[in-house]
Tab-separated table of C-alpha atoms in Angstrom:
chain	number	residue	atom	x	y	z
V	1	MET	CA	62.233	102.976	104.737
V	2	TRP	CA	59.453	105.476	104.411
V	3	LEU	CA	57.347	103.026	106.975
V	4	TYR	CA	59.283	104.723	109.447
V	5	PRO	CA	60.067	108.086	108.813
V	6	GLY	CA	60.333	109.525	112.510
V	7	ILE	CA	63.011	107.044	112.955
V	8	ILE	CA	64.688	107.804	110.278
V	9	PHE	CA	65.212	111.714	110.857
V	10	SER	CA	65.830	111.151	114.634
V	11	LEU	CA	69.225	109.390	112.924
V	12	GLY	CA	70.148	111.934	110.419
V	13	MET	CA	70.229	115.409	109.328
V	14	LEU	CA	67.503	117.048	106.872
V	15	ILE	CA	68.508	118.986	103.957
V	16	PRO	CA	66.140	121.036	102.625
V	17	GLY	CA	64.544	119.190	99.363
V	18	LYS	CA	66.856	115.494	100.040
V	19	LEU	CA	66.202	113.031	102.517
V	20	SER	CA	69.961	112.710	103.755
V	21	LEU	CA	71.014	110.453	106.663
V	22	LYS	CA	74.353	112.200	107.376
V	23	LEU	CA	76.359	110.219	109.722
V	24	GLN	CA	77.684	112.774	112.468
V	25	TYR	CA	81.226	112.700	114.230
V	26	ASP	CA	80.474	114.750	117.126
V	27	ARG	CA	83.171	114.368	119.938
V	28	ASP	CA	84.640	110.961	118.096
V	29	GLN	CA	88.305	110.968	118.747
V	30	VAL	CA	91.465	109.918	116.904
V	31	LEU	CA	94.224	109.125	119.060
V	32	HIS	CA	97.827	108.196	118.630
V	33	ILE	CA	99.499	105.329	120.236
V	34	MET	CA	102.875	103.796	119.643
V	35	PRO	CA	103.116	100.207	121.575
V	36	GLU	CA	106.383	99.378	123.555
V	37	THR	CA	106.024	95.652	123.678
V	38	PHE	CA	104.271	92.741	121.957
V	39	GLN	CA	102.174	92.805	125.151
V	40	GLN	CA	100.922	95.932	124.431
V	41	VAL	CA	100.520	95.458	120.929
V	42	GLN	CA	98.158	91.928	121.486
V	43	HIS	CA	96.273	94.080	123.535
V	44	LEU	CA	95.663	96.616	120.998
V	45	GLN	CA	94.627	94.674	118.486
V	46	HIS	CA	92.205	92.629	120.714
V	47	LEU	CA	90.677	96.251	121.420
V	48	CYS	CA	90.816	97.236	117.987
V	49	SER	CA	89.093	93.914	116.633
V	50	THR	CA	86.459	93.353	119.779
V	51	LEU	CA	85.289	97.431	120.205
V	52	LEU	CA	85.466	97.471	115.843
V	53	LEU	CA	87.403	100.743	115.889
V	54	ASP	CA	88.200	102.872	112.658
V	55	LEU	CA	91.955	102.149	112.191
V	56	TRP	CA	93.053	104.900	110.284
V	57	LYS	CA	97.087	103.602	110.377
V	58	PRO	CA	97.799	100.843	109.684
V	59	PRO	CA	94.573	99.436	108.186
V	60	LEU	CA	94.263	95.849	109.752
V	61	PRO	CA	95.124	95.234	113.669
V	62	GLU	CA	97.525	92.135	112.962
V	63	ASP	CA	99.628	95.428	111.465
V	64	ILE	CA	100.103	96.966	114.529
V	65	TRP	CA	104.024	96.598	115.589
V	66	ALA	CA	105.832	97.757	118.533
V	67	GLY	CA	107.430	101.188	117.741
V	68	GLU	CA	105.122	101.844	114.680
V	69	ASP	CA	102.816	104.693	115.254
V	70	LEU	CA	98.603	103.662	114.805
V	71	HIS	CA	95.808	105.920	114.555
V	72	ILE	CA	92.493	105.011	115.580
V	73	ARG	CA	89.094	106.724	115.448
V	74	VAL	CA	86.933	106.019	118.790
V	75	PRO	CA	83.338	107.155	118.495
V	76	ALA	CA	82.256	109.219	121.297
V	77	PRO	CA	80.517	106.742	123.595
V	78	LEU	CA	83.585	104.961	123.466
V	79	VAL	CA	85.959	107.221	123.805
V	80	GLN	CA	86.496	106.640	127.921
V	81	GLU	CA	86.111	102.825	127.556
V	82	VAL	CA	88.757	103.033	125.422
V	83	LYS	CA	91.163	105.350	127.466
V	84	ASP	CA	90.677	103.528	130.716
V	85	SER	CA	91.817	100.709	129.153
V	86	LEU	CA	95.061	102.426	127.477
V	87	ASP	CA	95.778	103.718	131.031
V	88	GLN	CA	95.308	100.065	132.392
V	89	HIS	CA	97.947	98.707	130.339
V	90	LYS	CA	99.915	101.630	130.719
V	91	ILE	CA	99.963	102.119	126.866
V	92	SER	CA	100.495	105.651	126.440
V	93	TYR	CA	98.279	107.801	123.659
V	94	LYS	CA	98.004	111.249	122.666
V	95	VAL	CA	94.574	112.709	121.296
V	96	LEU	CA	95.330	113.635	117.687
V	97	ILE	CA	91.905	114.994	116.757
V	98	PRO	CA	89.806	115.720	119.840
V	99	ASP	CA	86.536	116.077	117.790
V	100	VAL	CA	86.626	114.462	114.219
V	101	GLN	CA	83.072	116.115	113.537
V	102	GLU	CA	85.009	119.863	113.520
V	103	LEU	CA	87.354	119.036	111.262
V	104	VAL	CA	84.480	117.614	108.944
V	105	ASP	CA	82.143	120.860	109.219
V	106	GLN	CA	85.792	122.710	108.361
V	107	SER	CA	86.090	120.849	104.936
V	108	THR	CA	82.929	121.157	103.893
V	109	PRO	CA	81.466	124.528	102.549
V	110	ARG	CA	78.753	125.593	104.168
V	111	GLU	CA	77.292	127.799	101.072
V	112	ARG	CA	77.846	126.171	97.453
V	113	SER	CA	76.912	128.186	93.929
V	114	ILE	CA	75.308	125.776	91.614
V	115	HIS	CA	76.041	128.032	88.690
V	116	ARG	CA	79.688	129.153	89.451
V	117	GLU	CA	81.656	130.290	86.646
V	118	VAL	CA	84.174	127.513	85.481
V	119	PRO	CA	86.716	127.626	85.130
V	120	GLU	CA	87.490	131.057	85.676
V	121	GLY	CA	85.780	131.613	88.871
V	122	TYR	CA	86.251	127.972	90.041
V	123	VAL	CA	87.893	127.999	93.584
V	124	TYR	CA	91.173	125.543	92.982
V	125	THR	CA	91.697	126.187	97.283
V	126	GLN	CA	88.621	124.343	98.787
V	127	TYR	CA	86.769	120.999	97.636
V	128	HIS	CA	84.489	120.463	95.487
V	129	PRO	CA	81.298	117.374	95.278
V	130	MET	CA	81.367	115.628	92.140
V	131	GLU	CA	78.586	117.423	90.554
V	132	GLU	CA	81.257	120.619	90.150
V	133	ILE	CA	84.360	118.373	89.408
V	134	TYR	CA	82.092	116.793	86.013
V	135	GLN	CA	80.902	120.562	85.561
V	136	TRP	CA	84.782	121.477	85.348
V	137	MET	CA	85.708	118.630	83.355
V	138	SER	CA	83.150	119.635	80.756
V	139	GLU	CA	84.237	123.271	81.005
V	140	ILE	CA	88.180	122.570	81.092
V	141	GLN	CA	87.756	120.856	77.473
V	142	LYS	CA	85.665	123.211	76.225
V	143	ASN	CA	87.914	126.223	77.018
V	144	ASN	CA	91.017	125.032	76.333
V	145	SER	CA	89.759	122.423	73.039
V	146	GLU	CA	93.293	122.765	71.320
V	147	LEU	CA	94.781	120.508	74.297
V	148	VAL	CA	92.238	118.876	76.419
V	149	THR	CA	89.795	116.344	75.573
V	150	GLN	CA	87.354	114.868	78.033
V	151	HIS	CA	87.261	110.505	77.352
V	152	TYR	CA	84.764	107.922	78.306
V	153	LEU	CA	86.251	105.113	80.453
V	154	GLY	CA	83.345	103.139	81.841
V	155	LYS	CA	80.644	103.057	84.291
V	156	THR	CA	80.256	102.772	88.025
V	157	THR	CA	78.653	100.470	90.039
V	158	GLU	CA	75.779	102.705	90.499
V	159	ASN	CA	75.925	103.623	86.579
V	160	ARG	CA	77.693	106.734	86.670
V	161	THR	CA	79.975	107.769	84.212
V	162	ILE	CA	84.007	107.535	84.844
V	163	TYR	CA	85.767	110.612	82.611
V	164	TYR	CA	89.823	111.240	81.896
V	165	LEU	CA	90.759	114.112	80.650
V	166	GLN	CA	93.719	113.731	78.098
V	167	ILE	CA	96.208	116.675	77.596
V	168	SER	CA	97.786	116.215	74.155
V	169	GLN	CA	99.754	118.882	71.716
V	170	PRO	CA	98.560	117.841	68.189
V	171	SER	CA	101.141	115.334	66.811
V	172	ASP	CA	100.962	113.250	64.391
V	173	ASP	CA	103.345	110.719	65.972
V	174	THR	CA	101.732	108.086	68.651
V	175	LYS	CA	102.764	109.613	71.929
V	176	LYS	CA	103.536	107.959	75.248
V	177	ILE	CA	101.686	108.349	78.217
V	178	ILE	CA	101.814	109.676	81.910
V	179	TRP	CA	98.580	108.247	83.798
V	180	MET	CA	97.479	109.744	86.912
V	181	ASP	CA	94.277	108.639	89.080
V	182	CYS	CA	92.852	110.563	92.099
V	183	GLY	CA	89.795	109.584	94.115
V	184	ILE	CA	90.448	105.710	94.454
V	185	HIS	CA	89.475	105.756	97.719
V	186	ALA	CA	86.622	108.340	98.601
V	187	ARG	CA	87.474	110.180	101.722
V	188	GLU	CA	90.913	111.357	100.586
V	189	TRP	CA	89.481	114.568	98.976
V	190	ILE	CA	93.167	116.253	98.845
V	191	SER	CA	93.466	113.587	96.138
V	192	PRO	CA	90.585	114.722	93.315
V	193	ALA	CA	91.727	118.618	94.558
V	194	PHE	CA	95.452	118.057	93.061
V	195	CYS	CA	94.175	116.467	90.050
V	196	GLN	CA	92.153	119.285	89.706
V	197	TRP	CA	95.116	121.450	90.461
V	198	PHE	CA	97.238	119.868	88.196
V	199	VAL	CA	95.217	119.963	85.233
V	200	LYS	CA	95.273	123.975	86.152
V	201	GLU	CA	98.971	123.964	86.495
V	202	ILE	CA	99.581	122.129	83.585
V	203	LEU	CA	97.128	124.712	81.074
V	204	GLN	CA	98.363	127.649	82.662
V	205	ASN	CA	101.943	126.781	82.436
V	206	TYR	CA	103.116	125.010	79.621
V	207	LYS	CA	103.622	127.796	76.792
V	208	SER	CA	105.747	129.581	79.818
V	209	ASP	CA	107.435	126.559	81.966
V	210	PRO	CA	110.313	125.354	79.689
V	211	LYS	CA	109.801	121.960	81.717
V	212	ILE	CA	106.397	121.740	80.940
V	213	SER	CA	106.468	122.820	77.438
V	214	ARG	CA	109.503	120.177	76.624
V	215	PHE	CA	107.621	117.558	77.715
V	216	LEU	CA	103.932	118.133	76.479
V	217	GLN	CA	105.753	117.918	73.130
V	218	ASN	CA	106.671	114.631	73.828
V	219	LEU	CA	104.389	112.746	76.135
V	220	ASP	CA	100.467	112.964	76.604
V	221	LEU	CA	98.985	113.434	80.181
V	222	TYR	CA	95.979	110.939	81.053
V	223	VAL	CA	94.222	112.085	84.288
V	224	LEU	CA	91.568	110.834	85.829
V	225	PRO	CA	90.050	112.955	88.384
V	226	VAL	CA	87.788	110.781	90.843
V	227	LEU	CA	88.155	106.925	89.935
V	228	ASN	CA	85.930	106.018	92.828
V	229	ILE	CA	83.227	108.362	92.361
V	230	ASP	CA	79.909	106.597	93.939
V	231	GLY	CA	82.300	106.536	96.862
V	232	TYR	CA	83.124	110.277	96.690
V	233	ILE	CA	79.897	111.291	96.443
V	234	TYR	CA	78.660	109.072	99.288
V	235	SER	CA	81.333	110.681	101.964
V	236	TRP	CA	80.078	113.886	100.733
V	237	GLU	CA	76.155	113.397	101.011
V	238	LYS	CA	76.282	110.575	103.426
V	239	GLU	CA	79.328	109.501	105.680
V	240	ARG	CA	82.371	111.859	105.304
V	241	LEU	CA	84.783	108.892	106.209
V	242	TRP	CA	83.479	106.477	103.415
V	243	ARG	CA	86.795	104.841	101.656
V	244	LYS	CA	85.608	101.929	99.589
V	245	ASN	CA	82.994	102.226	96.460
V	246	ARG	CA	79.483	100.977	96.678
V	247	SER	CA	78.844	98.108	95.382
V	248	PRO	CA	76.339	95.904	97.511
V	249	TYR	CA	76.729	92.029	98.848
V	250	MET	CA	75.337	89.766	100.695
V	251	ASN	CA	72.024	90.793	99.836
V	252	GLY	CA	72.431	94.291	100.160
V	253	THR	CA	73.446	94.082	103.960
V	254	CYS	CA	76.662	95.631	103.327
V	255	TYR	CA	78.479	97.714	100.964
V	256	GLY	CA	81.706	98.075	99.246
V	257	THR	CA	84.799	96.931	98.318
V	258	ASP	CA	88.410	98.967	98.403
V	259	LEU	CA	89.477	98.968	95.036
V	260	ASN	CA	93.217	99.602	95.515
V	261	ARG	CA	92.795	95.820	96.880
V	262	ASN	CA	90.946	94.847	93.839
V	263	PHE	CA	93.316	94.781	90.975
V	264	ASN	CA	95.096	91.383	89.681
V	265	SER	CA	98.474	91.843	91.479
V	266	SER	CA	98.799	88.897	93.802
V	267	TRP	CA	95.051	89.519	94.439
V	268	GLY	CA	93.799	88.608	97.935
V	269	SER	CA	97.137	87.229	98.959
V	270	ILE	CA	98.035	89.695	101.763
V	271	GLY	CA	96.984	92.986	103.928
V	272	VAL	CA	93.144	92.306	102.662
V	273	SER	CA	90.094	91.369	104.227
V	274	TYR	CA	87.066	89.083	103.143
V	275	ASN	CA	84.779	90.486	104.861
V	276	CYS	CA	83.115	92.836	102.962
V	277	SER	CA	82.140	95.170	106.503
V	278	SER	CA	85.878	95.912	106.588
V	279	GLU	CA	87.866	99.052	104.831
V	280	ILE	CA	89.481	96.803	103.283
V	281	PHE	CA	87.709	94.217	101.772
V	282	CYS	CA	89.626	93.052	98.687
V	283	GLY	CA	86.086	92.218	96.595
V	284	SER	CA	84.881	88.567	95.506
V	285	GLY	CA	87.368	88.431	92.709
V	286	PRO	CA	90.553	90.099	91.364
V	287	GLU	CA	88.987	93.170	89.097
V	288	SER	CA	85.519	92.326	90.441
V	289	GLU	CA	84.751	96.083	90.532
V	290	PRO	CA	83.044	98.216	87.548
V	291	GLU	CA	85.455	101.002	88.468
V	292	THR	CA	88.737	98.618	88.357
V	293	ARG	CA	87.821	96.961	85.306
V	294	ALA	CA	87.292	100.142	83.793
V	295	VAL	CA	90.867	101.429	84.630
V	296	ALA	CA	92.627	97.839	83.763
V	297	GLN	CA	91.271	97.107	80.689
V	298	PHE	CA	92.070	100.895	79.287
V	299	ILE	CA	95.718	100.613	80.548
V	300	GLU	CA	96.205	96.884	78.844
V	301	ARG	CA	95.302	98.415	76.011
V	302	LYS	CA	97.726	101.050	76.024
V	303	LYS	CA	100.346	99.555	78.459
V	304	SER	CA	102.779	99.473	75.739
V	305	ASP	CA	102.709	103.330	75.405
V	306	ILE	CA	102.202	103.811	79.020
V	307	LEU	CA	105.994	105.107	80.845
V	308	CYS	CA	104.509	106.154	83.971
V	309	TYR	CA	101.710	105.376	86.301
V	310	LEU	CA	100.886	108.032	89.409
V	311	THR	CA	97.873	106.957	91.896
V	312	ILE	CA	97.601	109.744	94.579
V	313	HIS	CA	96.056	109.066	97.727
V	314	SER	CA	96.166	110.303	101.607
V	315	TYR	CA	97.528	110.920	104.027
V	316	GLY	CA	101.278	109.998	105.441
V	317	GLN	CA	103.572	111.496	103.349
V	318	TYR	CA	105.172	109.055	101.556
V	319	ILE	CA	106.438	108.042	97.759
V	320	LEU	CA	105.395	104.733	97.674
V	321	THR	CA	107.501	102.163	95.376
V	322	PRO	CA	106.474	98.618	94.178
V	323	TYR	CA	105.719	96.236	96.032
V	324	GLY	CA	103.269	95.590	98.868
V	325	SER	CA	102.997	92.367	98.327
V	326	THR	CA	106.211	91.151	98.961
V	327	THR	CA	110.000	92.420	100.296
V	328	LYS	CA	111.581	91.288	96.821
V	329	PRO	CA	112.345	94.278	94.591
V	330	PRO	CA	111.037	95.041	91.014
V	331	SER	CA	114.084	94.525	88.491
V	332	ASN	CA	113.793	98.534	88.169
V	333	ASN	CA	114.340	99.310	92.114
V	334	GLU	CA	117.530	101.502	92.074
V	335	GLU	CA	116.391	103.615	89.377
V	336	LEU	CA	112.582	103.661	91.070
V	337	MET	CA	114.152	104.901	94.677
V	338	LEU	CA	116.530	106.922	92.717
V	339	VAL	CA	113.456	109.137	90.734
V	340	ALA	CA	111.343	108.943	93.942
V	341	GLU	CA	114.008	110.360	96.016
V	342	LYS	CA	114.756	113.277	93.777
V	343	ALA	CA	110.682	113.955	93.659
V	344	ALA	CA	110.877	114.091	97.755
V	345	ALA	CA	113.590	116.482	97.682
V	346	ALA	CA	112.053	118.742	95.104
V	347	LEU	CA	108.702	118.481	97.089
V	348	MET	CA	110.423	119.373	100.655
V	349	GLY	CA	112.370	122.322	98.948
V	350	LYS	CA	109.146	124.275	98.604
V	351	TYR	CA	108.040	124.001	102.202
V	352	GLY	CA	110.360	121.644	103.987
V	353	THR	CA	107.345	119.040	103.903
V	354	SER	CA	109.329	115.519	104.643
V	355	TYR	CA	108.254	112.634	102.577
V	356	ARG	CA	109.773	109.093	103.472
V	357	VAL	CA	110.298	106.751	99.856
V	358	GLY	CA	110.646	103.132	100.012
V	359	PRO	CA	108.537	100.246	98.857
V	360	THR	CA	105.170	99.654	100.242
V	361	SER	CA	105.919	96.529	101.862
V	362	LEU	CA	108.996	98.369	104.041
V	363	VAL	CA	107.875	101.485	104.575
V	364	LEU	CA	104.047	101.175	105.739
V	365	TYR	CA	102.491	97.919	105.312
V	366	ASN	CA	101.610	94.848	103.601
V	367	ASN	CA	99.371	94.730	100.765
V	368	SER	CA	98.067	92.970	97.418
V	369	GLY	CA	95.895	93.994	94.620
V	370	SER	CA	97.047	97.606	94.492
V	371	SER	CA	96.865	99.649	90.938
V	372	ARG	CA	100.432	100.195	91.678
V	373	ASP	CA	101.858	96.960	91.854
V	374	TRP	CA	99.664	95.692	89.306
V	375	ALA	CA	100.667	98.736	86.967
V	376	HIS	CA	104.694	97.514	87.512
V	377	MET	CA	103.507	93.678	86.901
V	378	ILE	CA	102.340	93.929	83.879
V	379	GLY	CA	105.342	96.170	82.398
V	380	ILE	CA	104.565	100.217	83.271
V	381	PRO	CA	108.369	100.844	84.415
V	382	PHE	CA	107.784	103.384	86.401
V	383	SER	CA	104.651	103.468	89.321
V	384	TYR	CA	104.375	105.299	92.281
V	385	THR	CA	101.659	105.946	95.032
V	386	PHE	CA	101.948	109.345	96.693
V	387	GLU	CA	100.386	109.884	99.960
V	388	LEU	CA	99.700	113.241	100.426
V	389	ARG	CA	99.701	115.779	104.138
V	390	ASP	CA	99.533	115.154	106.275
V	391	LYS	CA	100.881	112.695	109.032
V	392	GLY	CA	97.872	112.462	111.086
V	393	THR	CA	97.051	115.720	112.842
V	394	HIS	CA	94.112	116.247	110.660
V	395	GLY	CA	94.618	112.692	108.419
V	396	PHE	CA	92.275	112.075	106.002
V	397	LEU	CA	90.588	115.478	107.003
V	398	LEU	CA	92.895	117.768	105.913
V	399	PRO	CA	91.486	121.782	106.207
V	400	PRO	CA	91.086	123.518	103.214
V	401	ASN	CA	93.691	126.437	103.948
V	402	GLN	CA	96.391	123.164	103.369
V	403	ILE	CA	94.716	122.732	99.848
V	404	GLN	CA	97.353	125.101	98.272
V	405	PRO	CA	100.750	124.488	99.617
V	406	THR	CA	100.005	120.644	99.783
V	407	CYS	CA	99.178	121.024	95.759
V	408	GLU	CA	102.206	123.488	95.169
V	409	GLU	CA	104.767	121.091	96.654
V	410	THR	CA	102.975	117.706	95.431
V	411	MET	CA	102.965	119.443	91.985
V	412	LEU	CA	107.091	119.790	92.109
V	413	ALA	CA	107.439	116.375	93.008
V	414	VAL	CA	105.571	114.943	90.280
V	415	THR	CA	107.177	117.353	87.439
V	416	THR	CA	110.108	115.932	88.186
V	417	ILE	CA	109.429	112.246	87.863
V	418	ILE	CA	107.719	112.935	84.369
V	419	ASP	CA	110.348	115.392	83.593
V	420	TYR	CA	112.793	112.551	84.312
V	421	VAL	CA	110.582	109.769	82.297
V	422	ASP	CA	110.997	112.401	79.210
V	423	GLU	CA	114.538	112.837	79.941
V	424	LYS	CA	115.693	109.150	79.804
V	425	TYR	CA	113.292	107.801	76.989
V	426	LEU	CA	112.400	110.900	75.067
V	427	SER	CA	114.942	113.783	74.928
V	428	GLY	CA	117.988	111.821	74.519
V	429	GLY	CA	118.547	110.476	78.480
V	430	ALA	CA	122.012	111.257	78.573
V	431	GLY	CA	122.366	111.616	82.244
V	432	MET	CA	119.954	109.004	83.196
V	433	LEU	CA	120.433	105.978	85.289
V	434	THR	CA	118.916	103.044	82.967
V	435	SER	CA	118.681	99.559	83.944
V	436	SER	CA	120.997	98.542	81.232
V	437	ARG	CA	123.781	100.871	82.469
V	438	LEU	CA	123.514	100.108	85.455
V	439	GLY	CA	123.977	96.650	84.351
V	440	LEU	CA	127.286	97.456	82.280
V	441	SER	CA	128.723	99.404	85.467
V	442	LEU	CA	128.232	96.483	87.525
V	443	CYS	CA	129.650	93.829	84.992
V	444	LEU	CA	132.799	96.373	84.491
V	445	SER	CA	133.174	96.604	88.291
V	446	VAL	CA	133.270	92.652	88.245
V	447	VAL	CA	135.579	92.532	85.583
V	448	LEU	CA	138.226	95.327	86.621
V	449	THR	CA	138.081	93.615	90.186
V	450	TRP	CA	139.008	90.228	88.605
V	451	THR	CA	141.445	91.831	86.776
V	452	ILE	CA	143.393	93.746	89.690
V	453	SER	CA	143.107	90.575	91.995
């Protein structure tokens, strides 16, 4: 690398004290297309595959369907060629993002204070690099030692330490657990921002909010603010739209595994790629990545105590239930849907933001190896993926001025789910829809119908 410094400097942006090849997205555009015919779908699949376009939604060309939204990022040199091709095939489109770099610049603060006062002076309405999140975690524990402990989870590919926070009121009993992780995909910056917001809200309000106070008496909250630490750092320092982790493959000629295709849940069966250059490369095997293994081994040890697994992503505005690899519903599907619908209604009540609810395979696209599916398959009864704002106007580049409203509304949804779980298992559960009650009611219905007939 050092043999050709002239080339390096011409390709990247030099930051003082650091050689940085920061990828620029000047005049790249994101197009919104909705194909209407099978022929249009075929052309779009061919276009995306041959030009290696960055598919934002859905992630694979074969998941492009007539009547379904397609979001693609087109590099500036190809914009006109792609638009001409769409016009020739009478495929209508609109420009969602006219200049990707402008949105990238908006989401990255120009000046950062390294010695920021934390957490009192911590700004929850802007995005933070990993160094500041590490510092925030340490300070949160130090300033709330009666409630918060920071724990080692594992190491990343690049040997960084993964920590989670445990929020727990002192108790002589072993308590049940709610797990929440953020930042499994590096470019989804709103996700770690929400995990931090969630912790802040719990700590600020657990004494005054009766709902939070009640469920904290019965439940421990385990929060992993950033799972894909290497990828997250890379998205700050090198390539804002990086998604995967940073594990090297093919002798270092390509990098990264999609950690949300790497769990041992129908691994590699559908909605993945075996090409290490792909955004949805599933790895060399289930749990091939140290980040995935760290989570999986920990959850396996604790699974009898974990009642709910929440994993936070963006974008699209969905609350997704299992499964992604099959349309066969889980055994407690009705209850999963009921709780998700309640959460979506609570979220909408804040700012009117609409979320779609349902199994991934039916409302979004097929995938395998996801953490949500894996958690449910090993026996955790409630398992959900949140896809936060928006629906594509900004996509993965949600501006900082949307952090607060996004987090406020998502907080209502998440606490609705936690409250339901607490009520069902730990606070009496008088009004809960349980699978046993549902089965009993169905049996009674059958008996009554038979008797009457």
